[in-house]
Coordinates of C-alpha atoms in Angstrom, one line a residue:
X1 CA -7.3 27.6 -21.9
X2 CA -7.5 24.8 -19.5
X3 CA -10.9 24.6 -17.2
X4 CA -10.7 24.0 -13.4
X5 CA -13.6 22.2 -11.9
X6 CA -13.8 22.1 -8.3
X7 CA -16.9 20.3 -6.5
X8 CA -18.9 21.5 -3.5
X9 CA -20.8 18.9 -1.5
X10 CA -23.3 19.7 1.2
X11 CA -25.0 18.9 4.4
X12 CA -27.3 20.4 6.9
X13 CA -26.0 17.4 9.7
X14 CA -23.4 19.2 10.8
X15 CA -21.5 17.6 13.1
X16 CA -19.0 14.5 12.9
X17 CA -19.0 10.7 13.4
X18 CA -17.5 10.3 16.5
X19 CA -16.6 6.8 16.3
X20 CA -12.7 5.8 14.4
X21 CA -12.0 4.1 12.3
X22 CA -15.3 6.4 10.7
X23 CA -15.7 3.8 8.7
X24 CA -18.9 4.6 6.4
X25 CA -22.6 4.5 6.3
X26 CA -23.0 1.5 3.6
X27 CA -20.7 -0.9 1.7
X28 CA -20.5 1.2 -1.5
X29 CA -20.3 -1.0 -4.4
X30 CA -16.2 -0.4 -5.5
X31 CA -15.7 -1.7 -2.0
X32 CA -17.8 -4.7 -1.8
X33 CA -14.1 -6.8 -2.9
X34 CA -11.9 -4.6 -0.4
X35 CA -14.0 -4.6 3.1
X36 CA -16.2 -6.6 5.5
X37 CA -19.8 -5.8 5.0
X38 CA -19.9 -5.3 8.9
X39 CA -17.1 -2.4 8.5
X40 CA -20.1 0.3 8.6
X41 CA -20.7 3.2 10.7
X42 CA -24.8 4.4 10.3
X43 CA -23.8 8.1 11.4
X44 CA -21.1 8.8 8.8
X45 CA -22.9 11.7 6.9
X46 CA -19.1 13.0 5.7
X47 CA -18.1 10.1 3.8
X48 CA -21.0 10.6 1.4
X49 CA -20.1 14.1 0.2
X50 CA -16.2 13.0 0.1
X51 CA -17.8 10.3 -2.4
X52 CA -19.9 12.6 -4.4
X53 CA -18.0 15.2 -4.6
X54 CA -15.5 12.8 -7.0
X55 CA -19.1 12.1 -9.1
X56 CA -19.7 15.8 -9.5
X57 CA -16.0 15.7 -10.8
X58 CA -17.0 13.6 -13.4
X59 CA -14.0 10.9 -12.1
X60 CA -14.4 7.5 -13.9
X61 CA -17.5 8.4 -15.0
X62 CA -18.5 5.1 -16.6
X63 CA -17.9 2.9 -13.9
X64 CA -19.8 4.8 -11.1
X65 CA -22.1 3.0 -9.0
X66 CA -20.2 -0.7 -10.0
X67 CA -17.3 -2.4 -8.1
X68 CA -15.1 -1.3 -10.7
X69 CA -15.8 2.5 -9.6
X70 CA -12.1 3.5 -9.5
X71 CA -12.3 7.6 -9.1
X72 CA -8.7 8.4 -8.5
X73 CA -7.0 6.1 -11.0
X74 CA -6.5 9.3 -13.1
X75 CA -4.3 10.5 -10.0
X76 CA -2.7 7.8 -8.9
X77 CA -1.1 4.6 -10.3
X78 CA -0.4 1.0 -8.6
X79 CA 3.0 0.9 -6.3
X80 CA 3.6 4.8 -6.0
X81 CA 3.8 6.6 -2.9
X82 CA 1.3 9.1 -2.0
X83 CA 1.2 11.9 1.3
X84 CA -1.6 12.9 2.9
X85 CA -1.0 16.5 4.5
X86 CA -4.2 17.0 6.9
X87 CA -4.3 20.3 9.1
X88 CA -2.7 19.4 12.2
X89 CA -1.9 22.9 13.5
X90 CA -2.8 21.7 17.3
X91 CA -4.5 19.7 19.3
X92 CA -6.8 22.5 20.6
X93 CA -8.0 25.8 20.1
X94 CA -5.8 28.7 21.7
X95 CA -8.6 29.9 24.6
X96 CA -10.5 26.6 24.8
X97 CA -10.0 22.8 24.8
X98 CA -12.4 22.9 21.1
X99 CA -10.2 21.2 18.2
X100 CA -12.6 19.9 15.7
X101 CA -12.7 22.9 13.9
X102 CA -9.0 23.8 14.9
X103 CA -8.0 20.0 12.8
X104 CA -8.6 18.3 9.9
X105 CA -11.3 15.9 11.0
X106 CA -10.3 11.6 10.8
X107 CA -13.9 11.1 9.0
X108 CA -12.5 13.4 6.0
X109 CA -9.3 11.3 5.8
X110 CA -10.6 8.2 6.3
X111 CA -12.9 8.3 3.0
X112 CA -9.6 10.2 1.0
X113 CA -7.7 7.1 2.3
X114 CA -10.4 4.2 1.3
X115 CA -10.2 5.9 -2.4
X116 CA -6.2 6.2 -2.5
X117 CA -6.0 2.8 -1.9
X118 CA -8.5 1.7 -4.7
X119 CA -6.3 3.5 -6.8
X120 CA -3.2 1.5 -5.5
X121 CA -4.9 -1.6 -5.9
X122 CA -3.3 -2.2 -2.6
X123 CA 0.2 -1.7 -3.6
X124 CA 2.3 1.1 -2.4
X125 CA 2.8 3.5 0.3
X126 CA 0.1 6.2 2.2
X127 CA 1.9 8.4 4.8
X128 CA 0.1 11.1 6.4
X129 CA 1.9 13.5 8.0
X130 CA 2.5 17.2 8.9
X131 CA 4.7 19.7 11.0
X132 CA 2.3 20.9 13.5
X133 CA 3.2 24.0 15.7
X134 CA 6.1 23.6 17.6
X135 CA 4.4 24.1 21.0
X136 CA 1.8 21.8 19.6
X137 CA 1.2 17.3 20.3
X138 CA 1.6 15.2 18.1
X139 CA 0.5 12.2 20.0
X140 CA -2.7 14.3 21.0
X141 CA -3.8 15.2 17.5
X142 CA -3.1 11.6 15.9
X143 CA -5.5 10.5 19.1
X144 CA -8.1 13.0 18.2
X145 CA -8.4 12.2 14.8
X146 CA -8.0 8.5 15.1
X147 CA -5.4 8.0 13.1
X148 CA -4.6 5.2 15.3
X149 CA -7.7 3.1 14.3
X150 CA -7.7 4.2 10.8
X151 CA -4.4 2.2 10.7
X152 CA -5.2 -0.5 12.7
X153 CA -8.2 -0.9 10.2
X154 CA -6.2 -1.0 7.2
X155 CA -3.5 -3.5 8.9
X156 CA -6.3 -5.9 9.9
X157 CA -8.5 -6.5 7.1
X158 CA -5.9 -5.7 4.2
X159 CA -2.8 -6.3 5.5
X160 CA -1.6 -2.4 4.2
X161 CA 0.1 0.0 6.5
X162 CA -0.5 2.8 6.8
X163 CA 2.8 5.6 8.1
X164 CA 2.0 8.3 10.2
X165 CA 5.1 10.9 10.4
X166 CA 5.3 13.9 12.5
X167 CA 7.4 16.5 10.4
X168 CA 8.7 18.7 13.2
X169 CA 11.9 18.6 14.1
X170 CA 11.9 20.6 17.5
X171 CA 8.9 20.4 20.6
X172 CA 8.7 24.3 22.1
X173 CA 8.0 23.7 25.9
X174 CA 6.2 26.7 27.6
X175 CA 5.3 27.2 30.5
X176 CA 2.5 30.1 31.3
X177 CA 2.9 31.2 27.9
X178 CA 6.6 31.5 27.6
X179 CA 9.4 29.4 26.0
X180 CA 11.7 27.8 28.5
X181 CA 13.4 24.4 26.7
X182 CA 13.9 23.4 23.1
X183 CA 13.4 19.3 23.0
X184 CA 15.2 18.0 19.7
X185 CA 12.6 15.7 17.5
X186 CA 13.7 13.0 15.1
X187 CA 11.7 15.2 12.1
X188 CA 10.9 13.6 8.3
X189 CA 13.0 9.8 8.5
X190 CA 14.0 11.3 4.8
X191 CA 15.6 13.9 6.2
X192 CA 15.4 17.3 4.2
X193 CA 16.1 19.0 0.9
X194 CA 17.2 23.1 0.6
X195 CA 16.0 25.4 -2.5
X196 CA 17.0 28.5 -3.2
X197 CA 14.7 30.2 -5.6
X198 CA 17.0 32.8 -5.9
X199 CA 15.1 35.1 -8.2
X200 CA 12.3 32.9 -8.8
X201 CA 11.1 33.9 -5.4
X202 CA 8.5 36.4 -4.1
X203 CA 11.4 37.9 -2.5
X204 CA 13.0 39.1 -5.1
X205 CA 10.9 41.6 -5.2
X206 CA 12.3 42.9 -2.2
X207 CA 15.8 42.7 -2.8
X208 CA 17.8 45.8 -2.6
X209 CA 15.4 47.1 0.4
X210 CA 17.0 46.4 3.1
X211 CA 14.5 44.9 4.7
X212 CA 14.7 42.7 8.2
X213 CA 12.7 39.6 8.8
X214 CA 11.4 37.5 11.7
X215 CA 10.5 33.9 11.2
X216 CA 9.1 31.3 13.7
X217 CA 11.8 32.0 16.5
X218 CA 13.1 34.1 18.7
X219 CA 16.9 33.6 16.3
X220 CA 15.5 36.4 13.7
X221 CA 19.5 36.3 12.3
X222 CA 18.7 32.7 11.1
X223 CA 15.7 33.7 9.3
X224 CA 17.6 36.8 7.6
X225 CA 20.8 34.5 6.2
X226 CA 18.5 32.8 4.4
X227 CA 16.9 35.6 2.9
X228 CA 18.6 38.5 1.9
X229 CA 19.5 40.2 -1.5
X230 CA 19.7 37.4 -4.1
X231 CA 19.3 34.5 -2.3
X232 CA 15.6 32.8 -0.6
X233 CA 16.6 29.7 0.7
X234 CA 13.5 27.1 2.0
X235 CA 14.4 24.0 3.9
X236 CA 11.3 21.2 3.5
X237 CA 10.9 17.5 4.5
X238 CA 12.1 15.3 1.7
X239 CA 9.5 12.6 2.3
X240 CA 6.4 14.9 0.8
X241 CA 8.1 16.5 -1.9
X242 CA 9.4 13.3 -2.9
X243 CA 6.0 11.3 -3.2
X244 CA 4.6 10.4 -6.5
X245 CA 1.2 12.5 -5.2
X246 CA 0.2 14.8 -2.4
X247 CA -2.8 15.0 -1.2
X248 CA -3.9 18.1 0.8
X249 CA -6.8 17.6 3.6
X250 CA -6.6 21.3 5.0
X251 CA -9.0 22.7 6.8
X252 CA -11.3 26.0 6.1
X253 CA -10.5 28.9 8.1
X254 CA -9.5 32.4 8.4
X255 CA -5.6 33.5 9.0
X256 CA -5.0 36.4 10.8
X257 CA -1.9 37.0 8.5
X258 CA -3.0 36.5 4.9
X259 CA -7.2 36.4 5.1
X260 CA -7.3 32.6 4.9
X261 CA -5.7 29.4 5.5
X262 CA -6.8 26.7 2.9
X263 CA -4.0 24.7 0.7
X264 CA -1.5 27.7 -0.4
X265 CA -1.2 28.7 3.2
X266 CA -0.9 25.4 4.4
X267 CA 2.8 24.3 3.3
X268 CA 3.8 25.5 6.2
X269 CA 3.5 22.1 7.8
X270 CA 5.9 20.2 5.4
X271 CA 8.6 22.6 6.5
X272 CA 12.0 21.0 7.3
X273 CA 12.4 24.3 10.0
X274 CA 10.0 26.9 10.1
X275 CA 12.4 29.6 11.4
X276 CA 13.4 29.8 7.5
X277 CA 9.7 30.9 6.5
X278 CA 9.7 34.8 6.6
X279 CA 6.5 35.7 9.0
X280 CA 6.7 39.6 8.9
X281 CA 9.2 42.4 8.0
X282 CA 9.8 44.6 11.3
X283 CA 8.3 47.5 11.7
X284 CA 5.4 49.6 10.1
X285 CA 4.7 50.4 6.6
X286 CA 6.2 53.9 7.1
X287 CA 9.6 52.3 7.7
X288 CA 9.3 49.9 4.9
X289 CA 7.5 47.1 7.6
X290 CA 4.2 44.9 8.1
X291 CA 4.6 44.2 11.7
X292 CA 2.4 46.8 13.0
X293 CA -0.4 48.7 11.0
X294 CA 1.3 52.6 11.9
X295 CA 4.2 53.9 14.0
X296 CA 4.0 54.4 17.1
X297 CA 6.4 55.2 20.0
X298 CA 4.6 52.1 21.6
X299 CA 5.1 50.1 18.7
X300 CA 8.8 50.9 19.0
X301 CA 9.2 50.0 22.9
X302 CA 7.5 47.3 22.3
X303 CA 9.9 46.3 20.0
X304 CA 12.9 47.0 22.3
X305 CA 11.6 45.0 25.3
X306 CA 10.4 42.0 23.4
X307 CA 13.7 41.7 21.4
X308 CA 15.5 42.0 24.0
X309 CA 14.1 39.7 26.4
X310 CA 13.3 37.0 23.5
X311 CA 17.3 36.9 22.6
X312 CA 18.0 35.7 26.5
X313 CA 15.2 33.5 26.2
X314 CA 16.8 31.8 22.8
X315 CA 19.7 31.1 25.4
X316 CA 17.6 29.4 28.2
X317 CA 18.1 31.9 30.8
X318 CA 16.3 30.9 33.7
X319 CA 16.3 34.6 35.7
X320 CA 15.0 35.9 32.5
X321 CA 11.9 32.8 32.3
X322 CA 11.0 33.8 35.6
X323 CA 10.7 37.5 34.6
X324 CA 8.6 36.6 31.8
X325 CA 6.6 34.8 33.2
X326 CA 5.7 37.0 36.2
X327 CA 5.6 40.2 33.9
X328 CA 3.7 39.1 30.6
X329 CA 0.0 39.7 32.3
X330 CA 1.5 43.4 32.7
X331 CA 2.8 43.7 29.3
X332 CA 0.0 42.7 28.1
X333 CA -1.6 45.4 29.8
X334 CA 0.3 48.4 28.5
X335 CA 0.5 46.9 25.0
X336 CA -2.7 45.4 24.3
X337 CA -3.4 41.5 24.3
X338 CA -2.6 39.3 21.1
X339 CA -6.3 38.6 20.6
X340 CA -7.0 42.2 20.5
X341 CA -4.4 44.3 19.4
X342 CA -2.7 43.9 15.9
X343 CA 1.1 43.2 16.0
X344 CA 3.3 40.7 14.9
X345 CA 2.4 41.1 11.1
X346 CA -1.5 40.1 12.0
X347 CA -3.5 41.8 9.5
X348 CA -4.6 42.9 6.0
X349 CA -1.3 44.7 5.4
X350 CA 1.3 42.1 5.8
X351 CA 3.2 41.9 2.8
X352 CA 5.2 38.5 3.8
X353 CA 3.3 35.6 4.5
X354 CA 1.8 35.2 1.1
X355 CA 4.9 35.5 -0.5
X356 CA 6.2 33.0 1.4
X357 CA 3.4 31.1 0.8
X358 CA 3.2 30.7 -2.8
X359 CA 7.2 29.7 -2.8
X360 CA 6.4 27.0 -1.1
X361 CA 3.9 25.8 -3.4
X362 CA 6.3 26.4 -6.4
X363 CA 8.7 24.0 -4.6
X364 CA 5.6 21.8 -4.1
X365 CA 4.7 21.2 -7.6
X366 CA 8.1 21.8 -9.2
X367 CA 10.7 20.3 -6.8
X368 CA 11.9 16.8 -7.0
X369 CA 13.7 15.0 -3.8
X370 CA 16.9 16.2 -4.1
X371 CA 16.0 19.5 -4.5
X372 CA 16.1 20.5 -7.7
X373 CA 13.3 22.7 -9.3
X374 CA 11.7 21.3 -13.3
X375 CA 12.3 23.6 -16.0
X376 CA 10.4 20.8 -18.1
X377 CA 6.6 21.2 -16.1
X378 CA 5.3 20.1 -12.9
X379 CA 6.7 16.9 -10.9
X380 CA 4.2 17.0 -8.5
X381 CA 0.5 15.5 -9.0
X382 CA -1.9 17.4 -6.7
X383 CA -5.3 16.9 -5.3
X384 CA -7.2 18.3 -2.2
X385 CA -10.3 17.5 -0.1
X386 CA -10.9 20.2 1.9
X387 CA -12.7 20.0 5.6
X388 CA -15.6 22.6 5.5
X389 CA -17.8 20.7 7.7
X390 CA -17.3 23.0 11.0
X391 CA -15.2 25.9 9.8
X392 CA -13.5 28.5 12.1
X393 CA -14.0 32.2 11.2
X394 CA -12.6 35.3 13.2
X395 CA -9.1 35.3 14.6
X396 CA -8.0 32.4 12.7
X397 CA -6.4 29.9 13.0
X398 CA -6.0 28.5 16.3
X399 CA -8.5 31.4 18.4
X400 CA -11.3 32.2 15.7
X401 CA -14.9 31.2 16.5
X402 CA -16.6 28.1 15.3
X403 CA -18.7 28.1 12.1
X404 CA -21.2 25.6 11.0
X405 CA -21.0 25.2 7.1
X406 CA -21.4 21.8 6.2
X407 CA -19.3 21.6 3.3
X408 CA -16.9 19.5 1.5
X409 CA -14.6 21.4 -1.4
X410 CA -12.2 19.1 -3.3
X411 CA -10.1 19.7 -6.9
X412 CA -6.8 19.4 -8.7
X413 CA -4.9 22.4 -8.0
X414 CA -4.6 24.5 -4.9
X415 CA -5.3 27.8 -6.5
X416 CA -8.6 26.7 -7.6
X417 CA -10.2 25.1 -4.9
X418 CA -9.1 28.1 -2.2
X419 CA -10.2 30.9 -4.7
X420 CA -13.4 28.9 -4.9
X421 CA -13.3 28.8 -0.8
X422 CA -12.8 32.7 -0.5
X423 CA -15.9 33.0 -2.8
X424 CA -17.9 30.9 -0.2
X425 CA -16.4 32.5 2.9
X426 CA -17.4 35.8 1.2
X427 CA -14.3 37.5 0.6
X428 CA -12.7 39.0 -2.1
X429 CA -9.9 37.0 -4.4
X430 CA -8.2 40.7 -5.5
X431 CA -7.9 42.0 -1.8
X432 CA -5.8 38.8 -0.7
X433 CA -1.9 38.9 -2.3
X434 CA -1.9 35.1 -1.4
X435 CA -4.9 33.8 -4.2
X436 CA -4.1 36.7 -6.9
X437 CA -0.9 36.8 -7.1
X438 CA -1.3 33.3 -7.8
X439 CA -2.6 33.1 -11.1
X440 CA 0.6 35.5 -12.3
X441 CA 2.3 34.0 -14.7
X442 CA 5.7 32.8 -13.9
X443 CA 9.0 30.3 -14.4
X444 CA 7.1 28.1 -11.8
X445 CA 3.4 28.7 -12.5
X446 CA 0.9 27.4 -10.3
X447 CA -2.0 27.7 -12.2
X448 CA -2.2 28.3 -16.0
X449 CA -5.9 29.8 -16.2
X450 CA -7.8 32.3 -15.0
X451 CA -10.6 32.7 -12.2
X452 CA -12.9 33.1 -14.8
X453 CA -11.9 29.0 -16.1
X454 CA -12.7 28.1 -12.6
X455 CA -15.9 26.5 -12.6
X456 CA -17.6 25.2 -9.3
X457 CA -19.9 22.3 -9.4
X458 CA -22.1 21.1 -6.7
X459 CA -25.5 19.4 -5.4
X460 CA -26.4 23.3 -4.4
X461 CA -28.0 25.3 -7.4
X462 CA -26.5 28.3 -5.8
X463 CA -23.0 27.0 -6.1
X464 CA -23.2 25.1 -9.8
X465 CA -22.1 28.2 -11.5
X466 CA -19.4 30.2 -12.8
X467 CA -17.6 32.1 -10.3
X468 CA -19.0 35.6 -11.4
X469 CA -22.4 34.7 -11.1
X470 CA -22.7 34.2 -7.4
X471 CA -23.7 36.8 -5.4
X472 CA -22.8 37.9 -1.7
X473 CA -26.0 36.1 -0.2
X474 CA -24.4 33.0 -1.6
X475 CA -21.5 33.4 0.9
X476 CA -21.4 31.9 4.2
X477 CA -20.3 35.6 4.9
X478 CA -17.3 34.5 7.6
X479 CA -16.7 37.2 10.0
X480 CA -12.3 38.0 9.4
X481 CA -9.7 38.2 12.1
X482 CA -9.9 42.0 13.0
X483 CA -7.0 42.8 11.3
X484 CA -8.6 42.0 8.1
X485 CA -12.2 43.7 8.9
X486 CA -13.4 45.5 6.0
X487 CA -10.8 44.7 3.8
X488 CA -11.4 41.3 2.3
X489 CA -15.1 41.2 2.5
X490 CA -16.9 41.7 -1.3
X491 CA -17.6 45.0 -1.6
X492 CA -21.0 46.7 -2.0
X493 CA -21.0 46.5 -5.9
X494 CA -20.1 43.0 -6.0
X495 CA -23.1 42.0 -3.3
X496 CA -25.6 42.9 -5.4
X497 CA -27.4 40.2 -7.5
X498 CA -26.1 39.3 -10.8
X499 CA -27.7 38.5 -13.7
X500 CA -27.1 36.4 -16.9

């Protein structure tokens, strides 16, 4: 059976150089041919635990430490094209103008960039991109990040550009919290693929149920011609899923509607329209649902009103804006506020998201660019650094609650490295759908070992160790969204202190 190593790099500066292009503390060695010696930045403490978290990885081994150092040749070859897919969710947090632990921070993807390029030997293509919310700026987050100086670095002392893409193909405008215009976006230059996994998918399993869906939007029939008895259509950008490599650069945090958000979570953002991604099944579990917890008369009004009022909304009714507008303050009143009150498929019994989830990443790894799925083995080569430096816990993942960790997590397949960040967190793999579901075996598998062939190294004693040998107190013991509160979290038995 195939091992999984996944490295675990930490700090105790926690906090972020605040100067683009982040470029980093010393001239290593393999870059004493590529950049100026003046290229340096003294308070980059990130880009030295991106760097040693490929020599715990035991990447190129023999060359360490010389200007032959080349950690990602394994990955990547000379002339291919390779996507970076950073967290770009927003440009700020929902109740505050906070976004570094809301993003995937530049410093991060500046020192996955400087290695990619090694590996091209300054031939080929990086494109970063993603599909942020729809409600969301794009030119905001690329200026957070500095994205803009990253490039300009690259374009003025190597003569390489860099491609910065923004995936979504429609900009929600609100106004006091409700939609009133859709503003058409140019979306992936490469325009899209469709897959229909058919019985390959998730949903499958659901076929025969009758159940009803809601996606991103207020058009819930869109999302339900798409997914219904026999057929689970998914519409994605064609530009990541036909790269040679992808490279994830998500972001550690909790979800409020499958526990957390690391890689598997996070194909959301190379979505071609997000109103195809299934979000919740309406209603409670009693009527076959996961969008509230119980039924409740409440529940059901609830249900009424918004429906109602969001179908008149879809058709830009201007009366109806107003309304909403004026009213919402009230409704929130007799129904409870978001941040508060579980609806919309927010907590530890949603039976969708994961499902949706893992498709994606089987059309990931499996799909090529004109859609068609490999019978013959993955098409996709996979890698991802993830930004664990300031983490968000709580009501994740635009309104948790910032969390100092300190950490860099990076490996070769996305089941791995986020079963190795719910360890760390301090949940429980087996309570979230979304990380052991993924280790089932399948047409399209996405991992072909179990958690016990996962095996965490690190500069931390704590951490360089088998899975199963950690205990809770090794945990950074995030707090959940509240719908997830004493669901997820190891339990009592698996707190106490193993032994070997």
């Amino acid at each position: 059976m195939k091992k999984y190593p996944v490295a675990i790099t930490r700090t105790d500066k926690i906090f972020y150089p605040q100067k683009p292009p982040f470029n980093p503390s010393v001239i290593y060695p393999e870059f004493k041919k590529v950049f100026p010696e003046n290229s340096v930045d003294i308070s980059n403490h990130v880009y030295p635990l991106v760097r040693e978290s490929f020599l715990l990885l035991h990447y190129d081994d023999e060359n360490y430490n010389t200007t032959e150092w080349n950690p990602l040749g394994w990955l990547i070859k000379q002339g291919e094209t390779i996507f970076l897919k950073p967290n770009m969710i927003s440009e700020k947090h929902r109740l505050n103008d906070d976004w570094d632990y809301v993003i995937t921070h530049g410093s991060v993807i500046r020192a996955v960039i400087d290695y990619v390029f090694l590996a091209l030997k300054g031939k080929g293509r990086v494109i970063i991109g993603d599909a942020p919310q729809p409600d969301s700026k794009f030119t905001k987050i690329i200026e957070l990040m500095g994205l803009k100086e990253i490039r300009d670095f690259y374009k003025n002392y190597r003569d390489f550009a860099l491609e910065i893409i923004n995936l979504q193909d429609e900009h929600w405008v609100e106004k006091n919290g409700i939609y009133v215009e859709t503003v058409k976006l140019p979306g992936d230059p490469k325009g899209s693929i469709v897959v229909d996994l058919a019985r390959d998918s998730l949903f499958a399993e659901h076929d025969g149920l009758g159940k009803r869906y809601y996606g991103a939007f207020y058009d819930t029939e869109e999302t339900n011609i798409h997914h219904k008895d026999g057929k689970h259509e998914y519409t994605l950008a064609r530009t990541p899923i036909a790269a040679d490599v992808f490279i994830n650069l998500p972001k550690l945090k909790t979800h409020k509607k499958c526990g957390i958000t690391v890689n598997l979570k996070s194909l959301v953002g190379i979505n071609a329209d997000k109103n195809w991604l299934p979000h919740y099944v309406f209603g409670s579990p009693e009527t076959g649902g996961d969008q509230f917890p119980e039924k409740k008369k409440k529940s059901e009004w609830e249900n009424i009103l918004v429906l109602w009022a969001k179908k008149r909304l879809l058709k830009e009714n201007l009366f109806i804006q107003f309304i909403a507008r004026r009213s919402k303050k009230y409704a929130y009143k007799v129904f409870g506020d978001t941040e508060k009150v579980v609806r919309s498929g927010n907590w530890h019994g949603n039976d969708t998201v994961w499902r949706m989830s893992i498709d994606l990443n089987r059309i990931l790894l499996y799909a090529s660019g004109d859609g068609t799925m490999s019978h013959q083995g993955q098409t996709k080569r996979f890698f991802s650094v993830v930004d664990g430096i300031v983490s968000m816990e709580g009501n994740g993942p635009v309104a948790g609650t910032r969390k100092n960790t300190g950490i860099i997590i990076a490996g070769d397949n996305p089941v791995s490295v986020d079963a190795v960040c719910a360890k760390i967190m301090g949940f429980d793999y087996k309570k979230m759908p979304i990380i052991h579901r993924s280790f089932e075996k399948h047409t399209y598998p996405l991992i072909d070992a179990g958690y016990e062939d996962i095996q965490p190294v690190s500069n931390e004693e704590k951490w360089n160790r088998p899975l199963h040998y950690w205990t809770y107190t090794d945990s950074f013991q995030f707090k959940p969204h509240f719908g997830w509160e004493g669901k997820i979290e190891e339990n009592t038995q698996d707190r106490q202190a193993r032994t070997r």
